[in-house]
Tab-separated table of C-alpha atoms in Angstrom:
chain	number	residue	atom	x	y	z
W	120	MET	CA	135.348	-134.935	68.810
W	121	THR	CA	134.199	-134.918	65.204
W	122	ALA	CA	131.506	-136.884	63.436
W	123	THR	CA	134.198	-139.230	62.055
W	124	ASP	CA	135.750	-139.984	65.464
W	125	GLU	CA	135.329	-143.712	66.048
W	126	ARG	CA	134.911	-143.145	69.795
W	127	GLU	CA	131.889	-140.946	69.338
W	128	LEU	CA	128.557	-141.829	70.842
W	129	PRO	CA	125.757	-141.958	68.250
W	130	GLY	CA	123.896	-138.732	67.555
W	131	PRO	CA	120.151	-138.173	67.147
W	132	ALA	CA	118.253	-139.392	64.132
W	133	ALA	CA	118.822	-137.167	61.139
W	134	GLY	CA	116.047	-134.993	59.792
W	135	GLY	CA	117.542	-132.007	58.005
W	136	ARG	CA	121.045	-132.014	59.433
W	137	ARG	CA	121.265	-129.821	62.492
W	138	PRO	CA	124.395	-127.723	62.985
W	139	LEU	CA	125.657	-129.476	66.133
W	140	GLU	CA	124.874	-133.057	65.181
W	141	GLY	CA	127.761	-135.378	66.015
W	142	LEU	CA	128.740	-133.414	69.147
W	143	VAL	CA	128.391	-134.861	72.629
W	144	VAL	CA	127.644	-132.630	75.617
W	145	VAL	CA	127.931	-133.677	79.254
W	146	GLY	CA	125.911	-131.663	81.758
W	147	LEU	CA	126.830	-131.797	85.440
W	148	GLU	CA	123.955	-129.470	85.994
W	149	GLN	CA	121.067	-128.408	88.148
W	150	ALA	CA	118.403	-125.694	88.373
W	151	VAL	CA	118.367	-123.344	85.337
W	152	ALA	CA	121.632	-121.692	84.259
W	153	ALA	CA	123.504	-124.748	82.950
W	154	PRO	CA	120.417	-126.770	81.926
W	155	ILE	CA	119.054	-123.984	79.714
W	156	ALA	CA	122.432	-123.728	77.964
W	157	THR	CA	122.629	-127.462	77.304
W	158	ARG	CA	118.989	-127.573	76.207
W	159	HIS	CA	119.731	-125.022	73.509
W	160	LEU	CA	122.707	-127.116	72.418
W	161	ALA	CA	120.299	-130.062	72.162
W	162	ASP	CA	117.946	-127.881	70.115
W	163	MET	CA	120.816	-127.392	67.664
W	164	GLY	CA	121.340	-131.135	67.329
W	165	ALA	CA	123.954	-131.972	69.964
W	166	ARG	CA	123.552	-135.086	72.041
W	167	VAL	CA	123.254	-133.994	75.679
W	168	VAL	CA	123.947	-136.494	78.458
W	169	LYS	CA	122.684	-135.117	81.757
W	170	VAL	CA	124.498	-136.706	84.703
W	171	GLU	CA	122.324	-136.777	87.825
W	172	ASN	CA	122.628	-137.986	91.379
W	173	PRO	CA	120.760	-141.313	91.707
W	174	ARG	CA	119.176	-140.000	94.913
W	175	GLY	CA	116.654	-137.593	93.426
W	176	GLY	CA	118.604	-136.157	90.502
W	177	ASP	CA	118.577	-132.487	89.562
W	178	PHE	CA	116.776	-130.794	92.447
W	179	ALA	CA	114.726	-128.808	89.924
W	180	ARG	CA	112.834	-132.058	89.284
W	181	HIS	CA	111.141	-131.483	92.633
W	182	TYR	CA	110.350	-127.768	92.626
W	183	ASP	CA	106.666	-128.502	91.989
W	184	ASP	CA	104.383	-130.942	90.184
W	185	ALA	CA	102.462	-128.361	88.179
W	186	LEU	CA	102.853	-129.842	84.684
W	187	ASN	CA	101.249	-133.294	84.582
W	188	GLY	CA	102.983	-134.154	87.839
W	189	MET	CA	106.362	-132.818	86.716
W	190	ALA	CA	108.165	-129.630	87.708
W	191	ALA	CA	107.595	-126.743	85.319
W	192	HIS	CA	111.216	-125.558	85.447
W	193	PHE	CA	112.559	-129.032	84.768
W	194	VAL	CA	110.350	-129.705	81.746
W	195	TRP	CA	111.306	-126.327	80.285
W	196	CYS	CA	115.079	-126.733	80.671
W	197	ASN	CA	115.622	-130.433	79.993
W	198	ARG	CA	113.824	-131.345	76.805
W	199	GLY	CA	115.775	-133.517	74.390
W	200	LYS	CA	118.380	-134.830	76.836
W	201	GLU	CA	119.449	-138.240	78.067
W	202	SER	CA	119.593	-138.817	81.824
W	203	VAL	CA	122.316	-140.942	83.390
W	204	SER	CA	122.020	-141.510	87.137
W	205	LEU	CA	125.536	-141.707	88.543
W	206	ASN	CA	127.153	-141.347	91.951
W	207	TRP	CA	130.438	-139.996	90.673
W	208	THR	CA	131.760	-139.425	94.199
W	209	ASP	CA	132.262	-143.213	94.229
W	210	PRO	CA	135.541	-144.145	92.483
W	211	ARG	CA	133.675	-146.478	90.126
W	212	GLY	CA	131.258	-143.683	89.280
W	213	ALA	CA	134.181	-141.311	88.733
W	214	GLU	CA	135.589	-143.816	86.230
W	215	VAL	CA	132.256	-143.868	84.380
W	216	LEU	CA	132.272	-140.083	84.212
W	217	GLU	CA	135.868	-140.034	82.987
W	218	ARG	CA	135.046	-142.468	80.183
W	219	LEU	CA	132.142	-140.243	79.224
W	220	LEU	CA	134.311	-137.116	79.223
W	221	SER	CA	136.890	-138.857	77.035
W	222	ARG	CA	134.211	-139.070	74.336
W	223	ALA	CA	132.648	-135.665	74.916
W	224	ASP	CA	133.091	-132.387	73.091
W	225	ILE	CA	131.545	-130.114	75.712
W	226	LEU	CA	131.209	-130.152	79.498
W	227	ILE	CA	129.040	-127.632	81.325
W	228	GLN	CA	128.730	-127.668	85.108
W	229	ASN	CA	127.085	-125.447	87.703
W	230	LEU	CA	127.689	-127.432	90.874
W	231	GLY	CA	128.008	-125.791	94.289
W	232	PRO	CA	131.069	-123.725	95.256
W	233	GLY	CA	134.238	-125.824	95.025
W	234	ALA	CA	132.463	-129.116	94.229
W	235	ALA	CA	133.784	-129.501	90.681
W	236	SER	CA	137.396	-128.695	91.554
W	237	ARG	CA	137.359	-131.091	94.519
W	238	ARG	CA	136.354	-133.881	92.137
W	239	GLY	CA	138.708	-132.908	89.327
W	240	VAL	CA	136.056	-131.825	86.834
W	241	ALA	CA	136.434	-128.055	86.937
W	242	ALA	CA	136.991	-126.648	83.459
W	243	GLU	CA	140.778	-126.269	83.611
W	244	GLN	CA	141.199	-129.698	85.215
W	245	ALA	CA	139.012	-131.441	82.646
W	246	CYS	CA	140.678	-129.661	79.725
W	247	ALA	CA	144.127	-130.602	81.004
W	248	ARG	CA	143.172	-134.277	80.682
W	249	HIS	CA	141.134	-133.852	77.494
W	250	PRO	CA	142.699	-131.101	75.370
W	251	ARG	CA	139.901	-131.037	72.756
W	252	LEU	CA	137.215	-130.598	75.406
W	253	ILE	CA	135.332	-127.319	75.715
W	254	ALA	CA	134.465	-126.985	79.402
W	255	VAL	CA	132.396	-124.286	81.084
W	256	ASP	CA	132.267	-123.601	84.817
W	257	ILE	CA	129.171	-121.671	85.890
W	258	SER	CA	129.459	-120.269	89.389
W	259	GLY	CA	127.727	-117.714	91.537
W	260	TYR	CA	130.535	-115.254	92.133
W	261	GLY	CA	133.619	-116.537	90.320
W	262	GLU	CA	137.003	-117.103	91.889
W	263	GLY	CA	139.156	-114.799	93.979
W	264	GLY	CA	136.623	-112.538	95.648
W	265	PRO	CA	135.138	-112.227	99.124
W	266	LEU	CA	131.849	-113.750	97.947
W	267	SER	CA	133.359	-116.667	96.017
W	268	HIS	CA	132.403	-119.181	98.710
W	269	LYS	CA	128.721	-118.259	98.767
W	270	ARG	CA	125.854	-120.165	97.231
W	271	ALA	CA	124.098	-118.130	94.603
W	272	TYR	CA	120.540	-118.441	93.343
W	273	ASP	CA	118.866	-116.096	90.896
W	274	LEU	CA	117.092	-114.003	93.543
W	275	LEU	CA	120.251	-113.696	95.618
W	276	VAL	CA	122.405	-112.567	92.706
W	277	GLN	CA	119.735	-110.183	91.405
W	278	SER	CA	119.754	-108.639	94.881
W	279	GLU	CA	123.527	-108.518	95.245
W	280	GLY	CA	123.962	-107.208	91.714
W	281	GLY	CA	121.494	-104.343	92.025
W	282	SER	CA	118.868	-105.434	89.505
W	283	CYS	CA	116.180	-105.714	92.198
W	284	ALA	CA	116.831	-102.087	93.150
W	285	VAL	CA	116.034	-100.894	89.616
W	286	THR	CA	112.925	-103.098	89.298
W	287	GLY	CA	109.504	-102.578	90.871
W	288	GLU	CA	108.191	-99.289	92.227
W	289	PRO	CA	109.915	-96.517	94.198
W	290	GLY	CA	110.622	-97.878	97.660
W	291	ARG	CA	109.408	-101.351	96.601
W	292	PRO	CA	112.249	-103.245	94.907
W	293	ALA	CA	111.345	-106.441	93.090
W	294	LYS	CA	112.946	-109.456	91.508
W	295	ALA	CA	112.308	-109.926	87.811
W	296	GLY	CA	109.469	-112.415	87.427
W	297	ILE	CA	111.593	-114.770	85.332
W	298	PRO	CA	115.007	-116.119	86.467
W	299	LEU	CA	116.737	-113.378	84.562
W	300	VAL	CA	120.330	-113.904	85.743
W	301	ASP	CA	120.161	-117.686	85.349
W	302	LEU	CA	118.887	-117.252	81.797
W	303	ALA	CA	121.435	-114.599	80.896
W	304	THR	CA	124.238	-116.769	82.272
W	305	GLY	CA	122.997	-119.744	80.283
W	306	MET	CA	123.027	-117.671	77.119
W	307	TYR	CA	126.608	-116.525	77.784
W	308	ALA	CA	127.551	-120.181	78.279
W	309	LEU	CA	125.859	-121.065	74.997
W	310	SER	CA	127.517	-118.275	73.004
W	311	SER	CA	130.910	-119.042	74.568
W	312	VAL	CA	130.628	-122.704	73.616
W	313	LEU	CA	129.729	-121.833	70.033
W	314	ALA	CA	132.708	-119.448	69.839
W	315	ALA	CA	134.996	-122.128	71.318
W	316	LEU	CA	133.772	-124.679	68.777
W	317	HIS	CA	134.679	-122.227	66.013
W	318	ALA	CA	138.154	-121.747	67.522
W	319	ARG	CA	138.648	-125.500	67.939
W	320	ALA	CA	137.962	-126.048	64.254
W	321	ALA	CA	141.061	-123.926	63.551
W	322	THR	CA	143.351	-124.934	66.413
W	323	GLY	CA	142.248	-128.453	67.335
W	324	ARG	CA	142.183	-127.457	70.992
W	325	GLY	CA	139.285	-126.898	73.356
W	326	SER	CA	138.803	-124.137	75.896
W	327	ALA	CA	138.291	-123.746	79.626
W	328	ILE	CA	135.670	-121.062	80.259
W	329	ALA	CA	134.376	-119.589	83.519
W	330	ILE	CA	131.188	-117.544	83.838
W	331	SER	CA	129.731	-116.194	87.086
W	332	LEU	CA	126.152	-115.104	87.656
W	333	PHE	CA	127.379	-111.993	89.479
W	334	ASP	CA	129.542	-110.890	86.548
W	335	VAL	CA	126.573	-111.434	84.247
W	336	VAL	CA	124.158	-109.278	86.242
W	337	ALA	CA	126.839	-106.604	86.634
W	338	GLU	CA	127.245	-106.568	82.834
W	339	TRP	CA	123.489	-106.365	82.272
W	340	MET	CA	123.310	-103.467	84.736
W	341	GLY	CA	125.306	-101.426	82.228
W	342	TYR	CA	122.774	-98.619	81.776
W	343	PRO	CA	122.069	-97.866	85.465
W	344	LEU	CA	125.749	-98.269	86.350
W	345	ASN	CA	126.777	-95.810	83.661
W	346	TYR	CA	123.987	-93.393	84.576
W	347	THR	CA	124.875	-93.324	88.269
W	348	GLN	CA	128.609	-93.308	87.569
W	349	GLY	CA	128.164	-90.246	85.387
W	350	SER	CA	125.480	-88.368	87.294
W	351	GLY	CA	125.803	-89.506	90.905
W	352	VAL	CA	122.041	-90.162	90.867
W	353	GLU	CA	120.435	-93.537	91.529
W	354	GLN	CA	117.289	-93.625	89.431
W	355	GLU	CA	114.030	-94.819	90.946
W	356	PRO	CA	112.440	-97.917	89.411
W	357	ALA	CA	109.461	-97.164	87.196
W	358	GLY	CA	107.218	-100.242	87.410
W	359	VAL	CA	105.905	-101.057	83.940
W	360	GLY	CA	107.983	-98.294	82.468
W	361	SER	CA	111.553	-97.086	82.245
W	362	PRO	CA	113.489	-94.491	84.213
W	363	ALA	CA	115.388	-93.732	81.014
W	364	VAL	CA	112.532	-92.810	78.661
W	365	ALA	CA	109.250	-90.899	78.893
W	366	PRO	CA	106.441	-91.163	78.183
W	367	TYR	CA	106.726	-94.920	78.452
W	368	GLY	CA	104.362	-96.962	80.588
W	369	ALA	CA	101.084	-98.749	81.259
W	370	TYR	CA	97.675	-97.080	81.331
W	371	LEU	CA	94.178	-98.375	82.150
W	372	THR	CA	91.602	-98.218	79.365
W	373	ALA	CA	87.850	-97.733	79.506
W	374	ASP	CA	87.162	-101.482	79.332
W	375	GLY	CA	89.408	-102.370	82.251
W	376	GLN	CA	92.349	-103.488	80.108
W	377	THR	CA	95.851	-102.023	80.174
W	378	VAL	CA	97.574	-100.526	77.175
W	379	VAL	CA	101.340	-100.160	77.267
W	380	LEU	CA	102.771	-97.453	75.050
W	381	GLY	CA	105.910	-95.499	74.690
W	382	THR	CA	108.027	-93.109	72.703
W	383	THR	CA	111.737	-93.567	72.173
W	384	ASN	CA	112.607	-90.357	70.315
W	385	ASP	CA	111.422	-86.815	69.763
W	386	ARG	CA	109.631	-87.584	66.482
W	387	GLU	CA	107.505	-90.200	68.191
W	388	TRP	CA	106.730	-87.776	71.003
W	389	GLN	CA	105.498	-85.254	68.482
W	390	ARG	CA	103.158	-87.812	66.903
W	391	LEU	CA	101.871	-88.901	70.311
W	392	ALA	CA	101.142	-85.339	71.401
W	393	ARG	CA	99.593	-84.163	68.123
W	394	GLN	CA	97.894	-87.207	66.589
W	395	VAL	CA	96.941	-89.268	69.648
W	396	LEU	CA	96.472	-86.865	72.529
W	397	ASP	CA	95.406	-83.924	70.333
W	398	ARG	CA	97.638	-81.668	72.420
W	399	PRO	CA	99.705	-79.485	70.069
W	400	ASP	CA	100.387	-77.252	73.064
W	401	LEU	CA	102.415	-80.056	74.651
W	402	ALA	CA	104.184	-80.755	71.375
W	403	ASP	CA	105.239	-77.105	71.156
W	404	ASP	CA	106.120	-76.689	74.830
W	405	PRO	CA	109.931	-76.478	75.303
W	406	ALA	CA	109.482	-78.107	78.723
W	407	PHE	CA	108.892	-81.417	76.853
W	408	ALA	CA	111.234	-80.888	73.923
W	409	GLY	CA	113.795	-83.594	74.651
W	410	ASN	CA	113.662	-86.987	76.306
W	411	ALA	CA	115.522	-85.757	79.376
W	412	ASP	CA	112.907	-82.998	79.711
W	413	ARG	CA	110.067	-85.486	79.428
W	414	VAL	CA	111.644	-87.805	81.987
W	415	ARG	CA	111.803	-84.855	84.372
W	416	GLU	CA	108.123	-84.115	83.729
W	417	ARG	CA	107.037	-87.763	83.678
W	418	ALA	CA	104.289	-87.358	86.296
W	419	GLN	CA	102.520	-84.620	84.357
W	420	LEU	CA	102.686	-86.546	81.085
W	421	ASP	CA	101.439	-89.728	82.753
W	422	GLU	CA	98.370	-87.845	83.987
W	423	VAL	CA	97.568	-86.629	80.486
W	424	ILE	CA	98.022	-90.048	78.880
W	425	ALA	CA	96.082	-91.797	81.645
W	426	ALA	CA	93.139	-89.446	81.089
W	427	TRP	CA	93.201	-90.196	77.361
W	428	ALA	CA	93.405	-93.969	77.909
W	429	LYS	CA	90.433	-93.954	80.280
W	430	GLY	CA	88.285	-92.569	77.473
W	431	VAL	CA	88.945	-95.361	74.953
W	432	THR	CA	88.791	-99.141	74.865
W	433	LEU	CA	91.950	-101.156	74.495
W	434	ASP	CA	91.157	-102.041	70.886
W	435	ARG	CA	90.491	-98.417	70.020
W	436	ALA	CA	93.628	-97.233	71.833
W	437	GLN	CA	95.783	-99.700	69.932
W	438	GLN	CA	94.219	-98.753	66.606
W	439	ILE	CA	94.894	-95.055	67.218
W	440	LEU	CA	98.475	-95.772	68.286
W	441	ASP	CA	99.061	-98.081	65.311
W	442	ASP	CA	97.730	-95.416	62.957
W	443	ALA	CA	100.234	-92.984	64.463
W	444	GLU	CA	102.997	-95.601	64.063
W	445	LEU	CA	103.681	-95.667	67.784
W	446	GLY	CA	104.768	-98.709	69.735
W	447	ASN	CA	102.085	-100.256	71.911
W	448	ALA	CA	101.059	-103.564	73.488
W	449	ARG	CA	98.470	-105.149	75.714
W	450	LEU	CA	99.566	-105.996	79.252
W	451	ASN	CA	98.990	-109.761	79.234
W	452	GLY	CA	98.883	-112.378	81.931
W	453	VAL	CA	100.423	-115.835	81.678
W	454	GLN	CA	97.222	-117.487	80.421
W	455	ASP	CA	96.936	-114.756	77.806
W	456	VAL	CA	100.346	-115.757	76.480
W	457	LEU	CA	99.429	-119.452	76.469
W	458	ASP	CA	96.393	-118.545	74.362
W	459	HIS	CA	98.132	-115.832	72.341
W	460	PRO	CA	96.886	-115.760	68.735
W	461	HIS	CA	100.278	-114.602	67.474
W	462	LEU	CA	101.940	-117.802	68.722
W	463	ALA	CA	99.139	-119.895	67.252
W	464	ALA	CA	99.204	-118.133	63.887
W	465	ARG	CA	102.965	-118.648	63.587
W	466	ASP	CA	102.719	-122.328	64.599
W	467	ARG	CA	105.103	-121.925	67.536
W	468	TRP	CA	103.797	-124.792	69.687
W	469	ARG	CA	104.882	-128.425	69.479
W	470	GLU	CA	103.941	-131.516	71.454
W	471	ILE	CA	106.779	-133.190	73.374
W	472	ASP	CA	106.911	-136.367	75.422
W	473	THR	CA	107.546	-136.501	79.154
W	474	PRO	CA	107.584	-139.433	81.596
W	475	THR	CA	104.045	-138.460	82.625
W	476	GLY	CA	102.610	-137.963	79.141
W	477	PRO	CA	102.693	-135.429	76.303
W	478	THR	CA	102.672	-131.680	76.843
W	479	ARG	CA	103.045	-128.534	74.763
W	480	ALA	CA	106.357	-126.729	74.422
W	481	LEU	CA	107.398	-123.683	72.453
W	482	LEU	CA	109.885	-123.975	69.639
W	483	PRO	CA	113.213	-122.286	70.465
W	484	PRO	CA	113.491	-118.740	69.095
W	485	PRO	CA	116.011	-119.303	66.260
W	486	ILE	CA	114.306	-120.149	62.974
W	487	ALA	CA	116.542	-121.761	60.357
W	488	ALA	CA	115.487	-122.632	56.833
W	489	GLU	CA	117.803	-125.640	56.670
W	490	TRP	CA	117.024	-127.443	59.928
W	491	ALA	CA	114.485	-127.765	62.705
W	492	PRO	CA	115.034	-128.456	66.403
W	493	PRO	CA	114.410	-132.084	67.410
W	494	MET	CA	112.014	-131.216	70.270
W	495	GLY	CA	113.000	-134.404	72.076
W	496	ALA	CA	111.475	-135.918	75.179
W	497	VAL	CA	112.033	-134.885	78.775
W	498	PRO	CA	113.942	-137.763	80.402
W	499	ALA	CA	113.002	-139.680	83.525
W	500	LEU	CA	115.788	-139.839	86.093
W	501	GLY	CA	118.355	-142.378	84.920
W	502	ALA	CA	116.334	-143.418	81.877
W	503	HIS	CA	119.451	-143.755	79.703
W	504	THR	CA	121.915	-145.076	82.276
W	505	ASP	CA	122.130	-148.643	81.028
W	506	SER	CA	122.341	-147.741	77.346
W	507	VAL	CA	125.064	-145.145	77.899
W	508	LEU	CA	127.077	-147.505	80.127
W	509	ALA	CA	126.869	-150.165	77.439
W	510	GLU	CA	128.153	-147.663	74.857
W	511	LEU	CA	131.032	-146.863	77.194
W	512	GLY	CA	132.063	-150.525	77.178
W	513	TYR	CA	130.468	-151.833	80.367
W	514	ALA	CA	129.268	-155.420	80.200
W	515	PRO	CA	125.755	-156.326	81.421
W	516	GLU	CA	127.099	-157.943	84.583
W	517	GLU	CA	129.183	-154.852	85.355
W	518	ILE	CA	126.132	-152.624	84.948
W	519	THR	CA	124.171	-154.932	87.258
W	520	ALA	CA	126.920	-154.729	89.873
W	521	LEU	CA	127.052	-150.915	89.666
W	522	ARG	CA	123.294	-150.787	90.108
W	523	GLN	CA	123.324	-153.194	93.038
W	524	ASP	CA	125.974	-151.060	94.748
W	525	ARG	CA	123.956	-147.885	94.035
W	526	VAL	CA	126.709	-146.344	91.973
W	527	VAL	CA	124.095	-145.812	89.264
């Protein structure tokens, strides 16, 4: 649907025209993977209508009440959307959803296994009825495999896909602290939608797209898969470090802080050994000449660097490393990031509205000279139901009847 389509629902208020203004997105979504994709579409100016079950809505609303009484995940992933509460398993609710899809450009869903196809809103089904629609199915394991029937959450797919085995410490696998597979899947959904919009501009037709969390983690496991496929060796996880590069890790400093430093090539290793550690003997030793050699001798190098770090403060360590043009960082906690001077200096925080009051939120990463993200409010469950139904042609008495019958 284009901006000139008379059926189109109104877009957000203009303010430096955003690239996706005039597009309507429907999210049959929950948790993180689909909501983060649709939130980024909203950041680019699309109107996102989030369809939620009237009985509680997206279950991520209830994960916790950490942020002014609201769930931290939900606030993060649902800024700038409209919420329509709709029981679309009821035939009248299904009709509401179909009217909405007839006016939509994009549909993204990550319902449980088989739920979308049973209700006729899987990507291929929806596109068959609405040829200009771009529809994305997000699933745990995709179709046609022995795991296709299983529910899939980020931890489960990280485990099944091997990423937990390459994270943590030797003998102590760990899940990534952020929902890595959900986020990666959401970004593939986002990039696929943008590519499909480009194709639709040329062909006039939409696309049916399927993305599975398992395929995503398998793709992102490219380095360890290639390494083991080629060598027959399963590398041990390296904590705050990398099994692929050495020296590369975290070291305690004299003031109880942790400096993280690393080298990614032989030239950097030479500067580390000569200028920072004052160990020309290590720089000249053929046992450390190449990265593969240094990985093999990681334990010895870690001892040398740890001894150096214990003799300097964090500030001094970072100054020495900066002077040598070597990559380094401070190992920060979450509060450190909230208070980070780099975010403050670059004006990365904005205030957004939520049903329980204003809160801070970070601007999305893309920075465009021509437009800014709207940074819209986080919606209360069903906050936009009546207005959207009215736009879809429902009379006030019909809306009242739907509400009385708990269809909305």
